[in-house]
Short mmCIF file of C-alpha atoms in Angstrom, two decimals:
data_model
loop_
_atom_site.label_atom_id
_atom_site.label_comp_id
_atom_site.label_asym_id
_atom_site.label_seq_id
_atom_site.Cartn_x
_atom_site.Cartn_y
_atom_site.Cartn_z
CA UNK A 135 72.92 134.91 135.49
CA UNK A 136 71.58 137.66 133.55
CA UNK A 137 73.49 138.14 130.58
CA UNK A 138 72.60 141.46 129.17
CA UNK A 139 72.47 144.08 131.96
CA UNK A 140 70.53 147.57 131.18
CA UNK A 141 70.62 150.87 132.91
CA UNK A 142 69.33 152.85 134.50
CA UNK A 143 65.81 151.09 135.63
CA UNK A 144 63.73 154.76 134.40
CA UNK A 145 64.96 158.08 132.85
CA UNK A 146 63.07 161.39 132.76
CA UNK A 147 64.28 163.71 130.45
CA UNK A 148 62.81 167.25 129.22
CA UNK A 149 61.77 167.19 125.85
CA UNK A 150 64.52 168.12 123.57
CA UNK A 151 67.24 166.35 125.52
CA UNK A 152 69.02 163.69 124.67
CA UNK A 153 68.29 160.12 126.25
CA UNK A 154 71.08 157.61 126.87
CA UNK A 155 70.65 154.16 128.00
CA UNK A 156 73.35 151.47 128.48
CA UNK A 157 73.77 147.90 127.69
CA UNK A 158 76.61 145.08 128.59
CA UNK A 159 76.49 141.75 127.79
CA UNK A 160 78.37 139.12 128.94
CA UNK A 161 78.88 136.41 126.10
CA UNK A 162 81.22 137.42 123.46
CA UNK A 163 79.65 135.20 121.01
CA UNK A 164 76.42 137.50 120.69
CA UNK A 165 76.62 139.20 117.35
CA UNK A 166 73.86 141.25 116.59
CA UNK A 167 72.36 143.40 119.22
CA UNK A 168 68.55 145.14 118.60
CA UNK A 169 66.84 147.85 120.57
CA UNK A 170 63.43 147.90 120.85
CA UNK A 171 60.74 150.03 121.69
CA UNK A 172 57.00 149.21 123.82
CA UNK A 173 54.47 151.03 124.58
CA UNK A 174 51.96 150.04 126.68
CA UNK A 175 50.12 147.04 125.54
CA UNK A 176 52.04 146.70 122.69
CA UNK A 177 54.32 144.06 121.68
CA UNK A 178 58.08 145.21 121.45
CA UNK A 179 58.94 146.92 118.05
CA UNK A 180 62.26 147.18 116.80
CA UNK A 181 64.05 150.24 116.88
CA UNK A 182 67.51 149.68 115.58
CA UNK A 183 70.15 147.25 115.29
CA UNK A 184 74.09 146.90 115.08
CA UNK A 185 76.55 144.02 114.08
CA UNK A 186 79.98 144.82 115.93
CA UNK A 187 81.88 145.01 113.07
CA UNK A 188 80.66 148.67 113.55
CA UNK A 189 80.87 151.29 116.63
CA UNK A 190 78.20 153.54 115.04
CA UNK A 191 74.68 153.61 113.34
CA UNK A 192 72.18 156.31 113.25
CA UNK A 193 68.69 156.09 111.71
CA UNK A 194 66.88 159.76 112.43
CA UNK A 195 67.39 160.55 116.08
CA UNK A 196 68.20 157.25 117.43
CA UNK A 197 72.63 156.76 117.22
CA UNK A 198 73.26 152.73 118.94
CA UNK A 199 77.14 153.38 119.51
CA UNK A 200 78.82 150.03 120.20
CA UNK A 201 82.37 148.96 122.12
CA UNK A 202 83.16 145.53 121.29
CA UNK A 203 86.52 145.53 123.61
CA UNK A 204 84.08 147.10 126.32
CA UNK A 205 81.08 144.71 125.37
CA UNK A 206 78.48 147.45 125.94
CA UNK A 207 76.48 149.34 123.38
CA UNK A 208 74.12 152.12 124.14
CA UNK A 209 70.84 153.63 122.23
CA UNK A 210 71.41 158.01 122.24
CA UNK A 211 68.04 159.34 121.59
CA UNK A 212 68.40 163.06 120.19
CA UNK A 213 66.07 165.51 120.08
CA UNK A 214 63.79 163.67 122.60
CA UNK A 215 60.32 163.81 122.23
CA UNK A 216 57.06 163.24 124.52
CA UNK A 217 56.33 160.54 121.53
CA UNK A 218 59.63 158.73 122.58
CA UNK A 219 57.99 157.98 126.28
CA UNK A 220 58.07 154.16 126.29
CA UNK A 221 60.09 150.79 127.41
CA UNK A 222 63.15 150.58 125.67
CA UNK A 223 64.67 146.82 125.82
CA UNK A 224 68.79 146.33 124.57
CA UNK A 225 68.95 142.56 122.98
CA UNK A 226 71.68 140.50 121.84
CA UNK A 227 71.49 137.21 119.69
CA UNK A 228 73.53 134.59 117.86
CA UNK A 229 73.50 134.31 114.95
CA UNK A 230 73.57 130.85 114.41
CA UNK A 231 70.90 128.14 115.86
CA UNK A 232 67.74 129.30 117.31
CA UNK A 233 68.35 133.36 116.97
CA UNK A 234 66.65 133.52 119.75
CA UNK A 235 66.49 137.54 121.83
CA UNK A 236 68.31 137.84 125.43
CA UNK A 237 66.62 140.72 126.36
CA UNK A 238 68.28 143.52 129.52
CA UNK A 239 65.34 143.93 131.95
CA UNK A 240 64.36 147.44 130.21
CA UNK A 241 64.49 151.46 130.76
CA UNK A 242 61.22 153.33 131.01
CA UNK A 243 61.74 156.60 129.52
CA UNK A 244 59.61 159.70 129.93
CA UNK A 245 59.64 163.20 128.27
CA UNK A 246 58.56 165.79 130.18
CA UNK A 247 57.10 168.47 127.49
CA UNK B 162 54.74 146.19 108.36
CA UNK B 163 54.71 142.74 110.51
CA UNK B 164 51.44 140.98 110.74
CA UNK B 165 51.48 138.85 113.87
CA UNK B 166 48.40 138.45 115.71
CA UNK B 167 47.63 136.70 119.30
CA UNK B 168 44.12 135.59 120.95
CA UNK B 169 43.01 136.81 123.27
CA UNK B 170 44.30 140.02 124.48
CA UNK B 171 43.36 139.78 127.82
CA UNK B 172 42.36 136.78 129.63
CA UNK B 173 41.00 136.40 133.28
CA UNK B 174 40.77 133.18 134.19
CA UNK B 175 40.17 130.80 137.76
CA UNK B 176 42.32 128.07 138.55
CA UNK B 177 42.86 124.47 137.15
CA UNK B 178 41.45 125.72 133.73
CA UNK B 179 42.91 124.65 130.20
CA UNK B 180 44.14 127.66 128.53
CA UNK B 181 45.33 128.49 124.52
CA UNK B 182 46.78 131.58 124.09
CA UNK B 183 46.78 131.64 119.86
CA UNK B 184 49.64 133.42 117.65
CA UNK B 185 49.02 133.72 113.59
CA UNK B 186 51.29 135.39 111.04
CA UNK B 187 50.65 135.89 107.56
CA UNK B 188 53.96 136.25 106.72
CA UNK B 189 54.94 132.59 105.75
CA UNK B 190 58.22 132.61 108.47
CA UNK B 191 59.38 129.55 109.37
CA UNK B 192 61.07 130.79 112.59
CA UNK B 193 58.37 131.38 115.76
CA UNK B 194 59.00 131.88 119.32
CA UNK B 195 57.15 132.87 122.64
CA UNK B 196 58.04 134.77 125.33
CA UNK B 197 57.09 135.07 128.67
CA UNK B 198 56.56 138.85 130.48
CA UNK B 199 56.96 139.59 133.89
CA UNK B 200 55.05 143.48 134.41
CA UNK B 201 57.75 145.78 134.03
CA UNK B 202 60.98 143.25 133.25
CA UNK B 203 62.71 141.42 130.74
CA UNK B 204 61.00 138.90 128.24
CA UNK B 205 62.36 135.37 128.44
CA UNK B 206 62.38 132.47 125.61
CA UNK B 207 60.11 130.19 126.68
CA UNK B 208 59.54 128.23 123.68
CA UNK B 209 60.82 127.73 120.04
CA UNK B 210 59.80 126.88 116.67
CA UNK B 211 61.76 125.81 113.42
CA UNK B 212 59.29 124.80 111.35
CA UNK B 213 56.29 122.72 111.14
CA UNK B 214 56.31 119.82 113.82
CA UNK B 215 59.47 120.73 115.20
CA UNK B 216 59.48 122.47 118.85
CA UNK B 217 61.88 123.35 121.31
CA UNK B 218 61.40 124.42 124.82
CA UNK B 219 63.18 127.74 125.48
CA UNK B 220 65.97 128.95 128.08
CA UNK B 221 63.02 129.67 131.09
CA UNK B 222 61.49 127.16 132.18
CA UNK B 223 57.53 126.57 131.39
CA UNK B 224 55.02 124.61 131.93
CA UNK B 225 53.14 125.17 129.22
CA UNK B 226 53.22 123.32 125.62
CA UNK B 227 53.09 124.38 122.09
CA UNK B 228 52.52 122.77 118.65
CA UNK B 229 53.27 123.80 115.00
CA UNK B 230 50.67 121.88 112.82
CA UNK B 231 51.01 124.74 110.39
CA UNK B 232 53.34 127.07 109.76
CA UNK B 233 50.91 130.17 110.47
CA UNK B 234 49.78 128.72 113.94
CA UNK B 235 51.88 128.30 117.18
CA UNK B 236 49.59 127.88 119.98
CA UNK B 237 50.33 127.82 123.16
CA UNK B 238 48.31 125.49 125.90
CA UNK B 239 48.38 125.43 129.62
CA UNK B 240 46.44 122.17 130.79
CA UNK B 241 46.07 123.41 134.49
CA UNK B 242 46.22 127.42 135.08
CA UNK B 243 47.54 128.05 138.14
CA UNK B 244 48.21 131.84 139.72
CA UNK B 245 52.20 131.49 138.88
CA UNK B 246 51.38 131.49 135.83
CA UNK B 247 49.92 135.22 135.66
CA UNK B 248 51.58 137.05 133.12
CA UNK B 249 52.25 138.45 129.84
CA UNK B 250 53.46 135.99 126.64
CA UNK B 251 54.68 137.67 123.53
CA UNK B 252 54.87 135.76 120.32
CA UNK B 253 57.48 136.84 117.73
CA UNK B 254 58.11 135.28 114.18
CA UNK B 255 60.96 136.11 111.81
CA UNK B 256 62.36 134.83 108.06
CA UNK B 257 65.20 132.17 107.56
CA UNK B 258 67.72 134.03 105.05
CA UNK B 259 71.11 132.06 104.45
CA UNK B 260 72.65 135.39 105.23
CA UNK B 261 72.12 138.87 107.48
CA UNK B 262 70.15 138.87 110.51
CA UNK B 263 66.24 139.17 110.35
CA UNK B 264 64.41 140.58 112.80
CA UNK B 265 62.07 139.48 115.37
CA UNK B 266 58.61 140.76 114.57
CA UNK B 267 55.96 140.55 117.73
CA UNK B 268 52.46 140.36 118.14
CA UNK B 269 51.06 142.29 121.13
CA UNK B 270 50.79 140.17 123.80
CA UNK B 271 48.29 137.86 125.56
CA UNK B 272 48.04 139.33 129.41
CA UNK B 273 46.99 136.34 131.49
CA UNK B 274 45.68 136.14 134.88
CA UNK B 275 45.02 133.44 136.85
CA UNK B 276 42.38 134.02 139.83
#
């Protein structure tokens, strides 16, 4: 049972769009929820997180907009950028015990220039 | 900036070989986990560390073992490489604060293959 689903699978976008990937999760005891970013043959680096006590953050481009009722969350990318071409993973954790990542199976994004 | 570092990068390998895939970080966490990689899907938790001598296994099942001897160093071993066993394993370390989330830092990546 996978309990954070991601979509789509891949995205192209033109550079200077704006990217939007989705995220639902399942188990309503997940309270923080991380994006993060790989490039090939690079370990995943986080991009931004959210506790769901709030439906927005923004750092720079990158806006995670949340719907706890909804139980999805999505990462906007503004402005995109050939740069931004990468894996973007959606997590969610507890945060309690192990705080241990359930990862969504990923978006491959790519910016046309 | 996270320093987490795994051994070896790459690692091609024939069958019924012991493997250790090594993870070091400098930055003193307590917390350390691995991960396992398919090409192109989700990472799952395959193990779990709280501390020094203190391992858990992890929510996909493995057949590989770890140890924590010291807190820096969380290796992982596979006594008997087998082909199913081809893939990528991420190691990740983060801080123990009372409260707030910390994040999961990760090295990047040990991509295994098993011949």
């Amino acid at each position: 049972q996978q309990q954070v689903k991601q979509s789509p699978q891949s995205l192209i976008v033109q550079k200077g769009g704006i990217s939007i990937i989705n995220c639902a999760y399942e188990n309503t005891a997940f309270d923080y929820f991380p994006w993060y970013q790989q490039f090939p043959g690079k370990g995943p680096a986080l991009l931004i997180a959210i506790r769901p006590d709030v439906s927005e953050k923004k750092e720079g481009r990158f806006t995670i907009s949340f719907n706890k009722s909804a139980k999805q969350f999505s990462l906007h990318i503004m402005d995109s950028q050939p740069g931004d071409s990468a894996t973007y993973f959606c997590a969610a954790s507890m945060d309690t015990g192990r705080r241990a990542l359930t990862f969504g199976s990923g978006t491959r994004l790519q910016v046309q220039p | 900036e996270a320093d987490i570092y795994q051994t070896p990068r790459y690692l091609v390998i024939g069958t019924g070989k012991k493997i250790t895939l090594e993870c070091s970080q400098t930055m003193g966490h307590d917390k350390m986990y691995w991960y396992q990689q398919d090409p192109g899907m989700e990472l799952h938790l395959i193990h779990y560390s709280y501390g020094v001598n203190s391992t858990e296994k992890g929510d996909l099942s493995s057949e590989s073992t770890v140890s924590r001897i010291r807190t820096e160093h969380f290796p992982l071993t596979l006594e008997s490489a087998r082909p199913s066993h081809t893939s990528q394993y991420l190691c990740a370390s983060r801080a123990e604060q009372a409260v707030g989330y910390q994040p999961q830092h990760f090295g990047d990546g040990t991509r295994l293959s098993i011949l």
